[in-house]
Short mmCIF file of C-alpha atoms and ligand atoms in Angstrom, two decimals:
data_model
loop_
_atom_site.label_atom_id
_atom_site.label_comp_id
_atom_site.label_asym_id
_atom_site.label_seq_id
_atom_site.Cartn_x
_atom_site.Cartn_y
_atom_site.Cartn_z
CA MET I 799 0.00 0.00 0.00
CA PRO I 800 1.43 3.44 -0.88
CA ASN I 801 2.58 5.43 2.13
CA GLN I 802 0.09 8.26 1.85
CA LYS I 803 -0.47 11.19 4.09
CA PHE I 804 -2.63 13.07 1.60
CA GLN I 805 -5.93 12.02 0.03
CA PRO I 806 -5.83 10.53 -3.48
CA GLU I 807 -7.44 13.63 -5.05
CA SER I 808 -4.62 15.75 -3.61
CA LEU I 809 -1.96 13.43 -4.99
CA MET I 810 -3.37 13.08 -8.52
CA MET I 811 -1.47 16.11 -9.83
CA SER I 812 2.03 14.94 -8.89
CA TYR I 813 2.30 11.47 -7.34
CA GLY I 814 4.92 9.29 -9.04
CA HIS I 815 6.56 12.22 -10.86
CA HIS I 816 9.08 14.69 -9.52
CA SER I 817 10.37 17.57 -11.57
CA GLY I 818 13.99 16.43 -11.08
CA MET I 819 13.16 13.51 -13.37
CA ALA I 820 12.41 15.84 -16.29
CA ARG I 821 14.44 19.05 -16.26
CA GLY I 822 12.05 20.78 -13.88
CA ALA I 823 8.86 20.01 -15.79
CA VAL I 824 5.97 20.32 -13.35
CA LYS I 825 4.07 17.62 -15.21
CA ALA I 826 5.51 14.46 -16.70
CA PRO I 827 6.39 14.82 -20.39
CA ILE I 828 5.21 12.18 -22.86
CA TYR I 829 7.95 9.57 -23.18
CA GLN I 830 7.05 8.76 -26.78
CA VAL I 831 9.84 6.23 -27.23
CA SER I 832 9.99 2.52 -27.96
CA THR I 833 13.32 1.71 -26.29
CA PHE I 834 15.69 2.90 -23.53
CA THR I 835 19.49 2.86 -23.40
CA PHE I 836 21.31 0.84 -20.75
CA GLU I 837 24.38 2.44 -19.19
CA THR I 838 26.21 -0.89 -19.24
CA ALA I 839 25.53 -4.43 -20.45
CA GLU I 840 25.45 -5.54 -16.80
CA GLN I 841 22.66 -3.06 -16.16
CA GLY I 842 20.68 -4.42 -19.14
CA LYS I 843 21.03 -7.96 -17.77
CA ASP I 844 19.92 -6.80 -14.34
CA PHE I 845 16.84 -4.94 -15.69
CA PHE I 846 15.72 -8.02 -17.66
CA GLU I 847 16.12 -10.33 -14.67
CA LEU I 848 13.75 -8.18 -12.66
CA ALA I 849 11.27 -7.62 -15.51
CA TYR I 850 11.00 -11.34 -16.31
CA GLY I 851 10.64 -12.34 -12.65
CA LEU I 852 13.99 -14.18 -12.63
CA ARG I 853 14.81 -12.42 -9.34
CA GLU I 854 12.86 -10.63 -6.61
CA PRO I 855 12.99 -6.80 -6.33
CA VAL I 856 15.28 -5.60 -3.52
CA ASN I 857 13.61 -3.19 -1.00
CA GLY I 858 10.82 -2.01 -3.31
CA GLU I 859 13.31 -1.37 -6.12
CA ALA I 860 11.70 0.16 -9.25
CA PRO I 861 12.20 -1.72 -12.52
CA GLY I 862 14.68 -0.17 -14.95
CA MET I 863 13.29 1.05 -18.27
CA ILE I 864 13.83 -1.45 -21.11
CA TYR I 865 11.33 -1.28 -23.99
CA SER I 866 7.83 0.25 -24.06
CA ARG I 867 6.08 -3.12 -24.39
CA LEU I 868 7.51 -3.98 -20.94
CA ASN I 869 7.53 -0.58 -19.24
CA ASN I 870 7.58 3.14 -19.86
CA PRO I 871 7.66 6.15 -17.48
CA ASN I 872 4.14 7.28 -18.48
CA LEU I 873 2.71 3.82 -17.73
CA GLU I 874 4.61 3.69 -14.48
CA ILE I 875 3.32 7.07 -13.24
CA LEU I 876 -0.24 6.17 -14.20
CA GLU I 877 0.01 2.77 -12.50
CA LYS I 878 1.25 4.40 -9.27
CA ARG I 879 -1.57 6.95 -9.25
CA LEU I 880 -4.29 4.42 -9.98
CA CYS I 881 -3.26 2.41 -6.90
CA LEU I 882 -4.14 5.28 -4.55
CA TRP I 883 -7.95 5.16 -4.89
CA ASP I 884 -8.28 1.43 -4.28
CA GLU I 885 -5.29 1.25 -1.87
CA ALA I 886 -3.82 -1.42 -4.13
CA GLU I 887 -0.20 -2.55 -3.94
CA ASP I 888 0.29 -2.42 -7.69
CA SER I 889 -1.52 -2.02 -11.00
CA ALA I 890 -1.07 -2.69 -14.71
CA VAL I 891 -2.56 -0.59 -17.51
CA PHE I 892 -3.70 -1.88 -20.88
CA ALA I 893 -4.69 -0.77 -24.37
CA SER I 894 -8.39 -1.36 -23.50
CA GLY I 895 -10.67 -2.73 -20.80
CA MET I 896 -10.99 -5.93 -22.84
CA ALA I 897 -7.18 -6.25 -22.99
CA ALA I 898 -7.05 -5.95 -19.18
CA ILE I 899 -9.81 -8.55 -18.78
CA SER I 900 -8.51 -11.08 -21.31
CA THR I 901 -4.86 -10.85 -20.18
CA THR I 902 -5.87 -11.24 -16.51
CA VAL I 903 -8.16 -14.20 -17.13
CA PHE I 904 -5.64 -15.99 -19.37
CA GLU I 905 -2.89 -15.61 -16.75
CA PHE I 906 -4.85 -17.45 -14.07
CA LEU I 907 -6.90 -20.06 -15.98
CA LYS I 908 -5.81 -23.23 -17.75
CA PRO I 909 -7.60 -26.10 -19.54
CA GLY I 910 -9.84 -28.07 -17.17
CA ASP I 911 -10.47 -25.09 -14.86
CA VAL I 912 -13.94 -23.73 -14.11
CA LEU I 913 -14.72 -20.01 -14.29
CA LEU I 914 -17.75 -18.92 -12.26
CA TYR I 915 -19.14 -15.59 -13.46
CA SER I 916 -21.98 -13.25 -12.53
CA SER I 917 -24.63 -12.59 -15.14
CA PRO I 918 -25.33 -10.13 -16.71
CA LEU I 919 -21.88 -8.92 -17.69
CA TYR I 920 -20.57 -6.40 -20.19
CA GLY I 921 -21.30 -7.82 -23.68
CA GLY I 922 -17.63 -8.01 -24.75
CA THR I 923 -16.78 -9.94 -21.59
CA VAL I 924 -19.67 -12.37 -22.18
CA HIS I 925 -18.40 -13.04 -25.70
CA PHE I 926 -14.83 -13.53 -24.48
CA ILE I 927 -15.94 -15.94 -21.73
CA THR I 928 -18.48 -17.99 -23.67
CA GLU I 929 -16.89 -17.98 -27.15
CA VAL I 930 -13.14 -17.68 -26.55
CA LEU I 931 -12.33 -19.28 -23.16
CA THR I 932 -14.45 -22.34 -23.97
CA ARG I 933 -12.19 -23.02 -26.99
CA PHE I 934 -9.31 -23.55 -24.55
CA GLY I 935 -11.03 -26.24 -22.49
CA ILE I 936 -12.18 -23.88 -19.75
CA GLN I 937 -15.66 -24.54 -18.36
CA VAL I 938 -17.73 -21.44 -17.71
CA VAL I 939 -20.63 -21.32 -15.24
CA PRO I 940 -22.90 -18.27 -14.82
CA PHE I 941 -24.70 -17.29 -11.63
CA TYR I 942 -27.38 -14.66 -11.08
CA TYR I 943 -27.77 -11.85 -8.52
CA ASP I 944 -30.62 -13.62 -6.73
CA GLN I 945 -28.68 -16.89 -6.23
CA GLN I 946 -27.23 -17.24 -2.74
CA PRO I 947 -23.61 -18.49 -2.38
CA GLU I 948 -24.82 -21.67 -0.61
CA ALA I 949 -27.04 -22.52 -3.58
CA ILE I 950 -24.19 -21.83 -6.04
CA LEU I 951 -21.88 -24.11 -4.02
CA ARG I 952 -24.48 -26.92 -3.95
CA GLN I 953 -24.90 -26.66 -7.71
CA LEU I 954 -21.11 -26.75 -8.29
CA LYS I 955 -20.79 -29.82 -6.07
CA ALA I 956 -23.71 -31.56 -7.77
CA ASN I 957 -21.97 -31.02 -11.14
CA ASN I 958 -18.61 -32.17 -9.75
CA GLN I 959 -17.08 -28.74 -10.53
CA ALA I 960 -16.43 -27.30 -7.06
CA HIS I 961 -12.80 -28.50 -6.82
CA ARG I 962 -11.98 -27.13 -10.29
CA VAL I 963 -13.16 -23.52 -9.84
CA ALA I 964 -10.12 -21.28 -10.39
CA MET I 965 -11.75 -17.86 -10.54
CA ILE I 966 -14.97 -16.05 -9.60
CA TYR I 967 -15.55 -13.15 -11.99
CA ILE I 968 -18.01 -10.46 -10.89
CA GLU I 969 -19.40 -7.28 -12.40
CA THR I 970 -21.39 -5.12 -10.00
CA PRO I 971 -23.48 -3.00 -10.44
CA ALA I 972 -24.43 -4.86 -13.60
CA ASN I 973 -24.80 -3.02 -16.86
CA PRO I 974 -27.49 -1.75 -17.65
CA THR I 975 -29.92 -2.55 -14.83
CA ASN I 976 -27.68 -1.72 -11.83
CA THR I 977 -28.31 -5.05 -10.07
CA LEU I 978 -25.74 -5.71 -7.33
CA ILE I 979 -23.68 -8.78 -6.41
CA ASP I 980 -22.37 -9.16 -2.84
CA ILE I 981 -18.56 -8.96 -3.24
CA GLU I 982 -17.84 -10.00 0.37
CA ALA I 983 -20.06 -13.06 0.14
CA MET I 984 -18.55 -14.16 -3.19
CA SER I 985 -14.98 -13.59 -1.89
CA ALA I 986 -15.88 -15.81 1.08
CA LEU I 987 -17.14 -18.47 -1.35
CA ALA I 988 -13.82 -18.23 -3.25
CA LYS I 989 -11.96 -18.87 0.03
CA GLU I 990 -14.18 -21.85 0.73
CA LEU I 991 -13.48 -23.24 -2.74
CA SER I 992 -9.70 -22.75 -2.32
CA SER I 993 -7.49 -25.57 -1.13
CA LYS I 994 -3.86 -25.80 -0.08
CA GLY I 995 -1.70 -24.49 -2.92
CA ARG I 996 -4.78 -23.64 -5.02
CA GLN I 997 -6.10 -20.14 -4.46
CA VAL I 998 -9.45 -19.35 -6.09
CA LEU I 999 -9.30 -15.69 -7.15
CA THR I 1000 -12.15 -13.21 -6.90
CA VAL I 1001 -11.96 -10.67 -9.73
CA VAL I 1002 -14.30 -7.66 -9.87
CA ASP I 1003 -15.00 -5.40 -12.86
CA ASN I 1004 -15.49 -2.09 -11.02
CA THR I 1005 -15.97 0.11 -14.12
CA TYR I 1006 -19.46 1.31 -13.14
CA MET I 1007 -18.50 2.57 -9.67
CA GLY I 1008 -14.82 2.99 -9.53
CA PRO I 1009 -12.44 3.91 -8.57
CA LEU I 1010 -14.37 6.21 -6.25
CA TRP I 1011 -17.62 4.71 -5.01
CA GLN I 1012 -16.74 1.04 -4.46
CA HIS I 1013 -13.47 -0.63 -3.38
CA PRO I 1014 -13.62 -4.38 -4.08
CA LEU I 1015 -10.10 -5.07 -2.75
CA GLN I 1016 -11.25 -3.81 0.67
CA LEU I 1017 -14.21 -6.22 0.47
CA GLY I 1018 -12.02 -9.29 -0.04
CA ALA I 1019 -11.55 -9.35 -3.84
CA ASP I 1020 -8.08 -10.29 -5.15
CA LEU I 1021 -8.13 -8.19 -8.32
CA VAL I 1022 -10.11 -5.19 -9.50
CA LEU I 1023 -10.52 -4.40 -13.20
CA TYR I 1024 -11.42 -1.23 -15.06
CA SER I 1025 -12.34 -0.11 -18.49
CA ALA I 1026 -10.34 3.13 -18.11
CA THR I 1027 -12.18 4.27 -21.24
CA LYS I 1028 -15.09 5.20 -18.95
CA TYR I 1029 -14.82 7.36 -15.77
CA ILE I 1030 -11.03 7.18 -15.46
CA GLY I 1031 -10.49 8.58 -18.97
CA GLY I 1032 -13.75 10.47 -18.71
CA HIS I 1033 -13.58 12.54 -21.92
CA SER I 1034 -14.50 9.98 -24.62
CA ASP I 1035 -11.07 10.36 -26.22
CA VAL I 1036 -9.15 7.29 -25.01
CA ILE I 1037 -9.61 3.50 -24.97
CA ALA I 1038 -7.71 1.89 -22.08
CA GLY I 1039 -7.98 -0.56 -19.20
CA ALA I 1040 -6.39 -1.41 -15.86
CA VAL I 1041 -6.10 -4.17 -13.28
CA LEU I 1042 -5.11 -3.64 -9.63
CA GLY I 1043 -4.13 -6.00 -6.82
CA SER I 1044 -1.18 -7.42 -4.86
CA HIS I 1045 2.44 -7.10 -6.06
CA GLU I 1046 2.50 -10.84 -6.60
CA LEU I 1047 -0.61 -11.11 -8.81
CA ILE I 1048 0.12 -7.94 -10.81
CA ALA I 1049 3.71 -9.08 -11.47
CA ARG I 1050 2.32 -12.26 -13.08
CA ILE I 1051 -0.17 -10.28 -15.16
CA LYS I 1052 2.57 -7.88 -16.32
CA VAL I 1053 4.67 -10.76 -17.61
CA LEU I 1054 1.77 -12.04 -19.74
CA ARG I 1055 1.03 -8.45 -20.85
CA THR I 1056 4.60 -8.29 -22.18
CA PHE I 1057 3.95 -11.32 -24.39
CA PHE I 1058 0.43 -10.37 -25.46
CA GLY I 1059 1.64 -6.83 -26.15
CA SER I 1060 -1.61 -5.52 -24.67
CA MET I 1061 -0.16 -2.54 -22.75
CA ALA I 1062 -1.33 1.08 -23.13
CA SER I 1063 0.68 3.45 -25.31
CA PRO I 1064 2.73 6.27 -23.69
CA TYR I 1065 0.39 8.93 -25.09
CA ASP I 1066 -2.76 7.20 -23.82
CA ALA I 1067 -1.14 6.72 -20.41
CA TRP I 1068 -0.28 10.43 -20.37
CA LEU I 1069 -3.87 11.38 -21.30
CA LEU I 1070 -5.14 9.22 -18.44
CA THR I 1071 -2.82 10.84 -15.86
CA ARG I 1072 -4.26 14.16 -16.99
CA SER I 1073 -7.80 12.80 -16.62
CA LEU I 1074 -7.08 11.52 -13.10
CA GLU I 1075 -6.49 15.07 -11.90
CA THR I 1076 -10.20 15.82 -12.25
CA LEU I 1077 -11.59 12.33 -11.60
CA LYS I 1078 -13.14 13.09 -8.23
CA LEU I 1079 -14.53 16.46 -9.33
CA ARG I 1080 -16.14 14.85 -12.36
CA MET I 1081 -17.54 11.81 -10.60
CA GLU I 1082 -19.00 13.91 -7.77
CA LYS I 1083 -20.67 16.32 -10.16
CA GLN I 1084 -21.92 13.49 -12.39
CA THR I 1085 -23.40 11.71 -9.36
CA ARG I 1086 -25.17 14.85 -8.13
CA ASN I 1087 -26.57 15.40 -11.62
CA ALA I 1088 -27.69 11.77 -11.89
CA GLN I 1089 -29.52 11.98 -8.55
CA ARG I 1090 -31.48 14.99 -9.83
CA VAL I 1091 -32.21 13.36 -13.20
CA ALA I 1092 -33.35 10.14 -11.47
CA ARG I 1093 -35.80 12.05 -9.26
CA PHE I 1094 -37.16 13.89 -12.29
CA LEU I 1095 -37.66 10.63 -14.21
CA GLN I 1096 -39.22 8.89 -11.21
CA HIS I 1097 -42.13 11.33 -11.25
CA HIS I 1098 -42.58 11.60 -15.02
CA PRO I 1099 -45.79 10.11 -16.49
CA MET I 1100 -43.89 8.65 -19.48
CA VAL I 1101 -41.58 6.66 -17.16
CA GLU I 1102 -42.67 3.32 -15.72
CA ARG I 1103 -39.62 2.49 -13.65
CA VAL I 1104 -36.18 3.96 -12.91
CA HIS I 1105 -33.24 1.64 -12.23
CA TYR I 1106 -30.89 3.75 -10.10
CA LEU I 1107 -28.97 2.84 -6.98
CA GLY I 1108 -29.88 6.18 -5.40
CA LEU I 1109 -33.57 5.23 -5.50
CA LEU I 1110 -33.20 1.88 -3.68
CA THR I 1111 -35.25 1.69 -0.47
CA GLU I 1112 -35.70 -0.87 2.30
CA SER I 1113 -38.46 -2.48 0.28
CA ASP I 1114 -35.74 -3.58 -2.20
CA GLY I 1115 -34.47 -5.94 0.52
CA GLN I 1116 -31.11 -7.56 -0.15
CA GLN I 1117 -30.19 -5.17 -3.01
CA TYR I 1118 -30.65 -2.22 -0.61
CA ARG I 1119 -28.52 -3.91 2.04
CA ILE I 1120 -25.71 -4.77 -0.39
CA TYR I 1121 -25.75 -1.19 -1.64
CA GLY I 1122 -25.39 0.13 1.92
CA ARG I 1123 -22.44 -2.13 2.69
CA GLN I 1124 -20.67 -1.95 -0.65
CA CYS I 1125 -21.05 1.47 -2.28
CA SER I 1126 -20.46 4.98 -0.94
CA ALA I 1127 -22.53 6.78 -3.63
CA PRO I 1128 -25.05 5.80 -6.31
CA GLY I 1129 -22.90 6.81 -9.31
CA ALA I 1130 -24.05 8.41 -12.56
CA MET I 1131 -25.43 5.44 -14.51
CA LEU I 1132 -29.16 4.94 -14.66
CA ALA I 1133 -31.70 3.20 -16.83
CA PHE I 1134 -35.45 3.59 -17.10
CA ASP I 1135 -38.43 1.81 -18.65
CA ILE I 1136 -40.29 4.19 -20.91
CA ARG I 1137 -44.07 3.83 -21.21
CA GLY I 1138 -44.67 2.05 -24.53
CA GLY I 1139 -41.97 0.14 -26.42
CA GLU I 1140 -39.19 0.49 -28.96
CA LYS I 1141 -41.02 3.23 -30.86
CA GLU I 1142 -41.32 5.46 -27.79
CA ALA I 1143 -37.74 4.66 -26.73
CA PHE I 1144 -36.42 5.56 -30.19
CA THR I 1145 -38.52 8.75 -30.34
CA PHE I 1146 -37.03 9.76 -27.00
CA LEU I 1147 -33.47 9.05 -28.20
CA ASN I 1148 -33.98 10.78 -31.57
CA ASN I 1149 -35.24 13.95 -29.91
CA LEU I 1150 -32.44 14.48 -27.43
CA GLU I 1151 -30.30 17.47 -28.31
CA LEU I 1152 -27.83 18.04 -25.46
CA VAL I 1153 -27.61 14.37 -24.45
CA LYS I 1154 -25.79 12.46 -27.21
CA LEU I 1155 -27.06 9.19 -28.66
CA ALA I 1156 -24.05 6.90 -28.20
CA VAL I 1157 -22.80 3.88 -26.30
CA SER I 1158 -19.99 4.10 -23.69
CA LEU I 1159 -20.36 5.79 -20.34
CA GLY I 1160 -18.74 7.77 -17.54
CA SER I 1161 -17.70 10.73 -19.69
CA THR I 1162 -18.15 14.47 -19.16
CA GLU I 1163 -20.94 14.56 -21.77
CA SER I 1164 -24.25 12.80 -21.08
CA LEU I 1165 -24.96 9.79 -23.29
CA ALA I 1166 -28.12 7.78 -23.95
CA GLU I 1167 -28.66 4.45 -25.71
CA HIS I 1168 -31.08 1.53 -26.15
CA PRO I 1169 -29.50 -1.63 -24.63
CA ALA I 1170 -31.83 -4.20 -26.28
CA THR I 1171 -30.82 -3.11 -29.81
CA MET I 1172 -27.37 -1.63 -29.13
CA THR I 1173 -24.98 -2.61 -26.29
CA HIS I 1174 -26.80 -5.87 -25.53
CA ALA I 1175 -28.01 -6.70 -29.07
CA GLY I 1176 -25.86 -9.85 -29.18
CA ILE I 1177 -27.69 -11.51 -26.27
CA PRO I 1178 -30.56 -13.92 -27.15
CA GLY I 1179 -34.07 -12.55 -26.49
CA GLY I 1180 -34.97 -14.99 -23.70
CA ILE I 1181 -31.86 -14.15 -21.71
CA LEU I 1182 -32.37 -10.42 -22.30
CA ALA I 1183 -35.83 -10.65 -20.76
CA GLU I 1184 -34.43 -12.59 -17.80
CA MET I 1185 -31.95 -9.74 -17.26
CA GLY I 1186 -34.77 -7.19 -17.27
CA ILE I 1187 -33.68 -5.69 -20.60
CA SER I 1188 -36.85 -5.05 -22.60
CA GLU I 1189 -37.46 -2.81 -25.62
CA LYS I 1190 -38.70 -0.15 -23.14
CA LEU I 1191 -35.34 0.18 -21.47
CA VAL I 1192 -33.21 3.28 -22.08
CA ARG I 1193 -29.77 3.70 -20.51
CA LEU I 1194 -28.36 7.08 -19.49
CA SER I 1195 -24.83 8.03 -18.51
CA VAL I 1196 -25.07 11.41 -16.83
CA GLY I 1197 -22.32 13.98 -17.47
CA VAL I 1198 -21.21 17.27 -15.92
CA GLU I 1199 -23.54 19.63 -17.82
CA ASN I 1200 -25.83 22.10 -16.09
CA VAL I 1201 -28.45 19.83 -14.58
CA ARG I 1202 -31.38 22.11 -15.44
CA ASP I 1203 -30.34 21.93 -19.11
CA LEU I 1204 -30.15 18.14 -18.88
CA ILE I 1205 -33.59 17.85 -17.32
CA ALA I 1206 -35.06 20.25 -19.87
CA ASP I 1207 -33.54 18.24 -22.74
CA ILE I 1208 -34.75 14.91 -21.32
CA GLY I 1209 -38.18 16.40 -20.54
CA LEU I 1210 -38.68 17.66 -24.11
CA ALA I 1211 -37.66 14.32 -25.61
CA LEU I 1212 -40.08 12.53 -23.26
CA GLU I 1213 -42.88 14.84 -24.42
CA LYS I 1214 -42.14 13.86 -28.04
CA ALA I 1215 -42.32 10.21 -26.99
CA ALA I 1216 -45.65 10.93 -25.25
CA GLU I 1217 -47.05 12.39 -28.50
CA VAL I 1218 -46.09 9.23 -30.39
CA ARG I 1219 -47.65 7.10 -27.67
CA GLU I 1220 -50.90 9.08 -27.73
CA ALA I 1221 -51.15 8.78 -31.51
CA GLU I 1222 -50.59 5.03 -31.17
CA VAL I 1223 -53.19 4.56 -28.45
CA LEU I 1224 -55.75 6.61 -30.48
CA ALA I 1225 -55.07 4.75 -33.72
C1 LIG G 2651 -16.67 -0.68 -21.56
C2 LIG G 2651 -16.59 -1.77 -20.60
C3 LIG G 2651 -15.66 -2.82 -20.74
C4 LIG G 2651 -14.73 -2.91 -21.93
O1 LIG G 2651 -13.81 -1.87 -21.92
P1 LIG G 2651 -13.09 -1.30 -23.28
O2 LIG G 2651 -12.25 -0.21 -22.73
O3 LIG G 2651 -14.19 -0.84 -24.18
O4 LIG G 2651 -12.32 -2.43 -23.85
C5 LIG G 2651 -15.62 -3.79 -19.76
N1 LIG G 2651 -16.45 -3.77 -18.71
C6 LIG G 2651 -17.37 -2.80 -18.55
C7 LIG G 2651 -18.28 -2.82 -17.36
C8 LIG G 2651 -17.48 -1.77 -19.48
O5 LIG G 2651 -18.41 -0.82 -19.33
#
């Protein structure tokens, strides 16, 4: 854990860089280079031994720069800063969220292993798990938010899979309905499934909440993953990913990253360090805006139901209790069921002016989309319905705009949808 006397938001402007490293530059320059010179051949040998895990680092020694597929100052600074929010020992950054996910999963799974995963998951992750991992002899087993760990364990035992589980992969809150999985309970299940010399890892995709409003490592998870394309990047101008955890686990992932070549570029890493400076400001403002938008939608006659963590109440039972234990704020992602169907949903989306019609999330600008025909279009209809994704569902990622403008824009588009609905009902 970094020795920190200041809060992460105070350290985001400088941590991991000092001006002596770069001729007094207050911010780190972009090290747009592929390779680094060694002072001597002995030094080159020494750097490689550390990078390839042939020897242990001595007293927290930093790895020497070799080649930008292995390491680069911009990646290193970004990796140090990312650790602060989650109080992680180490992190690795990638060219995309999917690169972070696939490299991490491949490092810890082998043929014959079982991967237990929460459903729903991000569509790209579902495809990777069900279409790619299964080609390598890995068995994949989904579980749902309303299944208790005891029931999952019974099912694994009945199918003679319990002793082969190597990883529990969780995404919570789930995209797009915001359903929650209990990270502590699933980490406890992973411990129960572990045996001597065989550690079952709990891995959490924290993209929806992190790194601010939920800290899976503190709840018992071994690794936390991010699509840094979303809140961490936050400006819809970078695709990147990250994984955080112990020195030991991240060192293994970094070795595989070297051979997959799935690291982030120096320029993207530099853009992300710039984004981190305003991460807390952005996420706080986005959350405040989302709370206001959710309350507006909740009372609108064209809205049947709002899926937003900030609207959970005691009557939501276990979901409410998990939220209280696991998250410190409701975030800026919400979804709602519009009255009507696809036609009303599309009319709403086509009449937004300030809010942009696009996939992705967590950025400064507000975005809206239709999960059933866009982000989740690849999922079979039956499963979509099970997940609560109907043609009425619209997903919103709330940005930093003036909230009165956002509500006015959303209100006008809902009125257009109401006109279409009225015409339909009359016809
Ligand atoms: C976007 C996203 C991903 C994939 O990240 P990319 O940066 O697009 O590769 C993974 N998980 C979640 C929850 C996401 O929203």
